[in-house]
């Protein structure tokens, strides 16, 4: 499944890094309410480090509310970080003037989750694809027409379909239009935010295969945001697992899926449905903790069956990177890995 892009980036120099996120934090102060009580702080993202090499796909996974989309919005320049540094293609973009937003849009684009809500029903496909080109200075009618036609062919649609409206297309076709819109400016990075979760099961594999084909054909780099690890396993070269605003595990896709080191990652893998088939996420039971009142110690400790006193009392461990590049944030990761490997015990929910 991963043979064409297995173990990406080995031996490549650091200048092959197209995206670097360092100590990213996004905090939202909230009012104290009618009865006062002072402001509270919602730590949606709290100290995230990520990197993306040219031509690779990074899977960013975790439950709803874990902070995945907040990270994406920060990379896109749509949300100002509280702290941290984001570098895109060698340029620091964390502190930018409004004029730089257009330059960033030519480098980083997004494919949204819902193809029904993300397209303007009053605009034809042609207008949807032409507008970004005009905004970014492409004015020659012949060039605009050629680029629109070429992009429609790239995503498996016919140029003569450009004068139709979104309601005249199926869900899968609408998502192809959304992909075409994301690619029309020739970006280098595409963030795919749950790109198949709103589609019928029969269509998901087609869209995933299209994204992989475009990645190779156009030399794209992807961030694949999902809570469906079946999709992530099929597409990603590396995987980062988020929990309550932090990365708890990060590594090569094979390491993550064959030798997961964090109990939360093990729970996600235990819940994987058949490949490419979306299903509600099941984990260790209970809900994601309230980010306004996070647990003491490790944030996952209330839901983890391996919790001991140190997990509840000590501040969350740092993300430790091993020699093989596999990083994990867990007090007992080595002990748990050895125990489960010996017992072949993958039932995290028991």
Short mmCIF file of C-alpha atoms in Angstrom, two decimals:
data_model
loop_
_atom_site.label_atom_id
_atom_site.label_comp_id
_atom_site.label_asym_id
_atom_site.label_seq_id
_atom_site.Cartn_x
_atom_site.Cartn_y
_atom_site.Cartn_z
CA UNK A 1 0.00 0.00 0.00
CA UNK A 2 2.82 2.42 0.86
CA UNK A 3 5.55 1.10 -1.38
CA UNK A 4 5.77 4.15 -3.71
CA UNK A 5 6.36 6.55 -0.84
CA UNK A 6 7.66 4.37 1.99
CA UNK A 7 10.03 5.95 4.49
CA UNK A 8 10.01 9.39 2.87
CA UNK A 9 12.70 11.94 3.38
CA UNK A 10 15.43 9.58 4.55
CA UNK A 11 18.78 11.13 3.88
CA UNK A 12 17.29 14.41 2.70
CA UNK A 13 18.81 17.65 3.97
CA UNK A 14 16.90 19.98 6.28
CA UNK A 15 16.28 22.43 3.42
CA UNK A 16 13.82 19.86 2.07
CA UNK A 17 11.49 20.89 4.91
CA UNK A 18 8.57 22.85 3.47
CA UNK A 19 6.73 23.47 6.74
CA UNK A 20 7.96 23.87 10.30
CA UNK A 21 5.71 24.51 13.31
CA UNK A 22 7.48 25.17 16.60
CA UNK A 23 5.87 25.58 20.04
CA UNK A 24 2.54 26.60 18.52
CA UNK A 25 -0.05 27.71 21.07
CA UNK A 26 -3.53 29.11 20.48
CA UNK A 27 -5.30 30.26 23.64
CA UNK A 28 -8.74 31.87 23.84
CA UNK A 29 -9.59 34.00 26.88
CA UNK A 30 -13.20 33.54 27.92
CA UNK A 31 -15.32 35.85 30.08
CA UNK A 32 -16.32 34.99 33.59
CA UNK A 33 -20.07 35.17 32.96
CA UNK A 34 -22.82 37.12 34.68
CA UNK A 35 -21.69 36.13 38.15
CA UNK A 36 -18.10 37.19 37.52
CA UNK A 37 -15.34 34.87 38.59
CA UNK A 38 -12.69 36.25 36.27
CA UNK A 39 -11.61 35.22 32.82
CA UNK A 40 -10.70 31.65 31.99
CA UNK A 41 -8.27 30.44 29.35
CA UNK A 42 -9.14 27.86 26.72
CA UNK A 43 -5.89 26.24 25.58
CA UNK A 44 -7.06 24.90 22.22
CA UNK A 45 -3.47 24.22 21.14
CA UNK A 46 -0.67 24.22 23.67
CA UNK A 47 2.89 23.79 22.46
CA UNK A 48 2.66 21.83 19.18
CA UNK A 49 5.72 20.97 17.08
CA UNK A 50 5.22 19.66 13.54
CA UNK A 51 7.24 19.39 10.36
CA UNK A 52 6.42 18.50 6.77
CA UNK A 53 8.87 17.51 4.04
CA UNK A 54 8.37 18.22 0.37
CA UNK A 55 6.29 15.55 -1.31
CA UNK A 56 5.12 13.80 1.85
CA UNK A 57 1.78 13.43 3.60
CA UNK A 58 1.54 14.04 7.34
CA UNK A 59 -1.52 12.56 9.02
CA UNK A 60 -2.83 14.65 11.92
CA UNK A 61 -5.29 12.57 13.93
CA UNK A 62 -7.33 12.76 17.11
CA UNK A 63 -10.87 13.13 18.38
CA UNK A 64 -13.04 16.16 17.69
CA UNK A 65 -11.89 18.92 20.02
CA UNK A 66 -8.27 17.79 20.12
CA UNK A 67 -7.03 20.91 18.28
CA UNK A 68 -6.38 19.60 14.76
CA UNK A 69 -8.39 22.23 12.90
CA UNK A 70 -7.00 25.01 15.09
CA UNK A 71 -3.50 23.99 14.01
CA UNK A 72 -4.66 24.04 10.37
CA UNK A 73 -6.20 27.50 10.65
CA UNK A 74 -2.98 28.83 12.17
CA UNK A 75 -0.91 27.41 9.31
CA UNK A 76 -3.33 28.95 6.81
CA UNK A 77 -2.94 32.34 8.48
CA UNK A 78 -6.62 32.49 9.43
CA UNK A 79 -5.98 32.33 13.17
CA UNK A 80 -3.32 34.28 15.04
CA UNK A 81 -1.22 32.10 17.37
CA UNK A 82 -0.73 33.07 20.99
CA UNK A 83 2.89 32.03 20.65
CA UNK A 84 5.08 29.93 18.42
CA UNK A 85 6.73 30.09 15.02
CA UNK A 86 5.44 28.83 11.69
CA UNK A 87 7.80 28.67 8.71
CA UNK A 88 6.43 27.92 5.24
CA UNK A 89 8.86 27.22 2.40
CA UNK A 90 11.65 29.04 4.25
CA UNK A 91 9.58 32.10 5.17
CA UNK A 92 8.45 32.86 8.73
CA UNK A 93 4.73 33.59 8.45
CA UNK A 94 3.66 33.76 12.10
CA UNK A 95 3.94 37.55 12.30
CA UNK A 96 2.86 38.89 8.92
CA UNK A 97 1.23 41.99 7.57
CA UNK A 98 -2.12 41.69 5.81
CA UNK A 99 -0.46 41.97 2.41
CA UNK A 100 1.44 38.75 2.99
CA UNK A 101 -1.80 36.80 3.33
CA UNK A 102 -2.12 36.58 -0.45
CA UNK A 103 1.41 35.24 -0.78
CA UNK A 104 0.67 32.59 1.82
CA UNK A 105 -2.53 31.60 -0.01
CA UNK A 106 -0.47 30.84 -3.10
CA UNK A 107 1.59 28.38 -1.07
CA UNK A 108 -0.93 26.80 1.32
CA UNK A 109 -4.52 25.85 0.49
CA UNK A 110 -7.22 23.69 2.05
CA UNK A 111 -9.77 21.09 0.94
CA UNK A 112 -12.78 21.32 3.24
CA UNK A 113 -14.78 18.51 4.80
CA UNK A 114 -18.23 19.24 3.42
CA UNK A 115 -18.45 19.59 -0.38
CA UNK A 116 -22.07 20.70 -0.07
CA UNK A 117 -21.37 23.65 2.24
CA UNK A 118 -17.98 24.76 0.92
CA UNK A 119 -19.13 25.75 -2.60
CA UNK A 120 -21.14 28.89 -3.35
CA UNK A 121 -24.46 27.65 -4.82
CA UNK A 122 -24.84 30.90 -6.79
CA UNK A 123 -21.54 30.55 -8.64
CA UNK A 124 -20.76 28.32 -11.57
CA UNK A 125 -17.73 26.07 -11.37
CA UNK A 126 -15.99 28.37 -13.82
CA UNK A 127 -16.53 31.41 -11.56
CA UNK A 128 -15.41 29.40 -8.52
CA UNK A 129 -12.09 28.59 -10.19
CA UNK A 130 -11.59 31.91 -11.98
CA UNK A 131 -12.01 34.18 -8.95
CA UNK A 132 -8.84 33.06 -7.13
CA UNK A 133 -6.80 33.53 -10.30
CA UNK A 134 -8.06 37.09 -10.78
CA UNK A 135 -7.50 37.98 -7.13
CA UNK A 136 -3.91 36.82 -7.48
CA UNK A 137 -3.17 38.80 -10.62
CA UNK A 138 -3.97 36.45 -13.50
CA UNK A 139 -5.95 38.65 -15.88
CA UNK A 140 -5.44 37.25 -19.39
CA UNK A 141 -8.68 35.56 -20.43
CA UNK A 142 -6.93 32.88 -22.46
CA UNK A 143 -4.63 31.93 -19.57
CA UNK A 144 -7.54 31.81 -17.13
CA UNK A 145 -9.58 29.61 -19.48
CA UNK A 146 -6.65 27.26 -20.09
CA UNK A 147 -5.88 26.89 -16.39
CA UNK A 148 -9.51 26.22 -15.48
CA UNK A 149 -9.85 23.58 -18.20
CA UNK A 150 -6.57 21.91 -17.25
CA UNK A 151 -7.48 21.80 -13.57
CA UNK A 152 -10.88 20.26 -14.26
CA UNK A 153 -9.15 17.53 -16.26
CA UNK A 154 -6.68 16.99 -13.39
CA UNK A 155 -9.52 16.22 -10.99
CA UNK A 156 -11.44 13.98 -13.37
CA UNK A 157 -14.07 16.43 -14.66
CA UNK A 158 -14.69 17.71 -18.18
CA UNK A 159 -13.97 21.34 -19.13
CA UNK A 160 -17.46 21.68 -20.59
CA UNK A 161 -18.88 21.11 -17.08
CA UNK A 162 -17.43 24.46 -15.97
CA UNK A 163 -20.66 26.39 -16.64
CA UNK A 164 -22.76 24.23 -14.35
CA UNK A 165 -23.75 25.05 -10.76
CA UNK A 166 -22.87 22.95 -7.67
CA UNK A 167 -26.39 21.49 -7.33
CA UNK A 168 -25.93 19.80 -10.71
CA UNK A 169 -23.12 17.61 -9.35
CA UNK A 170 -22.96 14.62 -7.01
CA UNK A 171 -21.16 14.79 -3.66
CA UNK A 172 -18.03 13.18 -5.05
CA UNK A 173 -18.00 15.55 -8.02
CA UNK A 174 -18.44 18.54 -5.71
CA UNK A 175 -15.43 17.42 -3.70
CA UNK A 176 -13.46 17.20 -6.94
CA UNK A 177 -14.45 20.82 -7.59
CA UNK A 178 -13.29 21.72 -4.07
CA UNK A 179 -9.97 20.04 -4.78
CA UNK A 180 -9.68 21.93 -8.08
CA UNK A 181 -10.31 25.22 -6.29
CA UNK A 182 -7.58 24.41 -3.75
CA UNK A 183 -5.10 23.58 -6.52
CA UNK A 184 -5.89 26.34 -9.03
CA UNK A 185 -3.16 28.64 -7.61
CA UNK A 186 -0.55 25.87 -7.78
CA UNK A 187 0.09 25.67 -4.03
CA UNK A 188 2.88 23.60 -2.53
CA UNK A 189 1.00 22.51 0.60
CA UNK A 190 -2.60 21.32 0.76
CA UNK A 191 -4.38 20.77 4.05
CA UNK A 192 -7.07 18.11 3.67
CA UNK A 193 -9.58 18.54 6.51
CA UNK A 194 -11.58 15.30 6.71
CA UNK A 195 -11.92 15.32 2.90
CA UNK A 196 -13.94 12.11 2.60
CA UNK A 197 -15.92 11.91 5.85
CA UNK A 198 -19.03 13.54 4.32
CA UNK A 199 -19.02 11.28 1.25
CA UNK A 200 -20.71 7.96 0.55
CA UNK A 201 -18.56 4.93 1.27
CA UNK A 202 -18.48 4.00 -2.40
CA UNK A 203 -16.96 7.38 -3.32
CA UNK A 204 -14.32 7.70 -0.60
CA UNK A 205 -11.75 5.43 -2.21
CA UNK A 206 -12.04 7.36 -5.49
CA UNK A 207 -11.31 10.70 -3.79
CA UNK A 208 -8.43 9.27 -1.75
CA UNK A 209 -6.87 7.77 -4.87
CA UNK A 210 -7.34 11.09 -6.69
CA UNK A 211 -5.56 12.96 -3.89
CA UNK A 212 -2.66 10.51 -3.96
CA UNK A 213 -2.40 10.77 -7.75
CA UNK A 214 -2.40 14.58 -7.63
CA UNK A 215 0.21 14.56 -4.88
CA UNK A 216 2.60 12.62 -7.09
CA UNK A 217 1.70 14.36 -10.37
CA UNK A 218 1.90 17.93 -9.05
CA UNK A 219 4.57 17.43 -6.39
CA UNK A 220 2.29 18.40 -3.51
CA UNK A 221 2.78 18.07 0.24
CA UNK A 222 -0.28 17.18 2.32
CA UNK A 223 -1.47 17.52 5.87
CA UNK A 224 -4.28 14.99 6.21
CA UNK A 225 -6.54 15.87 9.15
CA UNK A 226 -8.79 13.05 10.26
CA UNK A 227 -10.10 11.05 13.18
CA UNK A 228 -10.39 8.00 10.90
CA UNK A 229 -7.10 6.16 11.16
CA UNK A 230 -8.09 3.83 8.33
CA UNK A 231 -7.88 6.76 5.89
CA UNK A 232 -4.71 8.10 7.51
CA UNK A 233 -2.96 4.73 7.29
CA UNK A 234 -3.75 4.52 3.57
CA UNK A 235 -2.45 8.00 2.71
CA UNK A 236 0.17 9.13 5.19
CA UNK A 237 3.94 8.87 5.29
CA UNK A 238 4.11 10.09 8.88
CA UNK A 239 1.46 10.43 11.58
CA UNK A 240 1.06 12.87 14.48
CA UNK A 241 -1.54 12.05 17.15
CA UNK A 242 -3.18 14.96 19.02
CA UNK A 243 -4.93 14.85 22.36
CA UNK A 244 -6.32 17.90 24.17
CA UNK A 245 -4.19 20.42 22.29
CA UNK A 246 -0.89 18.53 22.33
CA UNK A 247 0.95 16.00 20.22
CA UNK A 248 1.15 12.74 22.18
CA UNK A 249 2.86 10.63 19.50
CA UNK A 250 4.62 11.34 16.20
CA UNK A 251 6.48 9.06 13.83
CA UNK A 252 6.66 7.08 10.60
CA UNK A 253 3.31 5.57 9.65
CA UNK A 254 4.60 2.01 9.98
CA UNK A 255 5.98 2.65 13.46
CA UNK A 256 2.72 4.26 14.56
CA UNK A 257 0.49 1.48 13.27
CA UNK A 258 2.71 -1.52 14.04
CA UNK A 259 4.37 -0.34 17.27
CA UNK A 260 2.25 2.44 18.81
CA UNK A 261 3.84 3.76 21.98
CA UNK A 262 1.05 5.82 23.55
CA UNK A 263 -2.08 4.22 25.08
CA UNK A 264 -4.29 6.73 23.27
CA UNK A 265 -2.80 5.77 19.90
CA UNK A 266 -3.39 2.11 20.74
CA UNK A 267 -7.02 2.92 21.50
CA UNK A 268 -7.44 4.70 18.16
CA UNK A 269 -5.91 1.78 16.27
CA UNK A 270 -8.12 -0.70 18.12
CA UNK A 271 -11.13 1.26 16.83
CA UNK A 272 -10.12 1.27 13.13
CA UNK A 273 -12.97 -0.02 10.92
CA UNK A 274 -12.40 -1.66 7.56
CA UNK A 275 -9.94 0.41 5.48
CA UNK A 276 -11.47 3.46 3.79
CA UNK A 277 -14.80 3.01 5.61
CA UNK A 278 -15.70 5.81 7.96
CA UNK A 279 -17.07 4.94 11.40
CA UNK A 280 -17.58 6.84 14.65
CA UNK A 281 -14.43 6.92 16.76
CA UNK A 282 -14.42 4.60 19.77
CA UNK A 283 -11.69 4.91 22.37
CA UNK A 284 -11.22 3.95 25.98
CA UNK A 285 -14.58 5.25 27.14
CA UNK A 286 -15.56 8.60 28.55
CA UNK A 287 -15.37 11.97 26.88
CA UNK A 288 -12.47 14.23 26.02
CA UNK A 289 -11.75 16.27 29.19
CA UNK A 290 -12.94 19.85 29.37
CA UNK A 291 -10.06 21.98 28.03
CA UNK A 292 -11.11 24.73 30.45
CA UNK A 293 -10.46 22.36 33.33
CA UNK A 294 -7.83 19.85 32.16
CA UNK A 295 -6.81 16.97 34.43
CA UNK A 296 -3.77 17.21 36.63
CA UNK A 297 -0.75 15.35 35.31
CA UNK A 298 -1.19 13.53 32.00
CA UNK A 299 -4.32 14.74 30.20
CA UNK A 300 -5.16 11.18 29.13
CA UNK A 301 -4.88 9.70 32.65
CA UNK A 302 -8.66 9.71 33.45
CA UNK A 303 -9.31 7.45 30.44
CA UNK A 304 -6.18 5.28 30.50
CA UNK A 305 -6.19 1.84 32.10
CA UNK A 306 -2.42 2.04 32.63
CA UNK A 307 -2.63 5.12 34.85
CA UNK A 308 -0.56 5.15 38.06
CA UNK A 309 0.04 7.85 40.64
CA UNK A 310 2.76 9.64 38.66
CA UNK A 311 0.37 10.01 35.71
CA UNK A 312 -2.17 11.82 37.89
CA UNK A 313 0.19 13.96 39.96
CA UNK A 314 3.10 15.00 37.76
CA UNK A 315 2.78 17.58 34.96
CA UNK A 316 2.39 16.00 31.56
CA UNK A 317 5.67 14.49 30.28
CA UNK A 318 7.58 16.15 27.46
CA UNK A 319 7.45 14.72 23.95
CA UNK A 320 10.57 12.57 23.86
CA UNK A 321 12.05 11.66 20.47
CA UNK A 322 13.88 8.35 20.17
CA UNK A 323 16.83 7.65 17.91
CA UNK A 324 14.53 6.28 15.18
CA UNK A 325 12.54 9.56 15.10
CA UNK A 326 9.51 8.09 16.88
CA UNK A 327 8.32 10.56 19.56
CA UNK A 328 5.92 9.89 22.44
CA UNK A 329 4.51 11.78 25.43
CA UNK A 330 3.88 9.13 28.09
CA UNK A 331 5.44 8.35 31.48
CA UNK A 332 5.17 4.58 30.97
CA UNK A 333 5.47 4.13 27.19
CA UNK A 334 8.45 1.73 27.25
CA UNK A 335 7.02 -0.34 30.10
CA UNK A 336 3.59 -0.57 28.47
CA UNK A 337 5.04 -1.45 25.06
CA UNK A 338 7.06 -4.30 26.54
CA UNK A 339 4.15 -5.60 28.55
CA UNK A 340 1.68 -5.54 25.68
CA UNK A 341 4.14 -7.01 23.20
CA UNK A 342 4.78 -9.93 25.55
CA UNK A 343 1.09 -10.50 26.19
CA UNK A 344 -0.07 -9.68 22.65
CA UNK A 345 -2.62 -7.54 24.48
CA UNK A 346 -4.15 -4.97 22.13
CA UNK A 347 -7.47 -4.64 23.88
CA UNK A 348 -7.01 -1.19 25.35
CA UNK A 349 -10.66 -1.02 26.35
CA UNK A 350 -10.69 -4.01 28.70
#
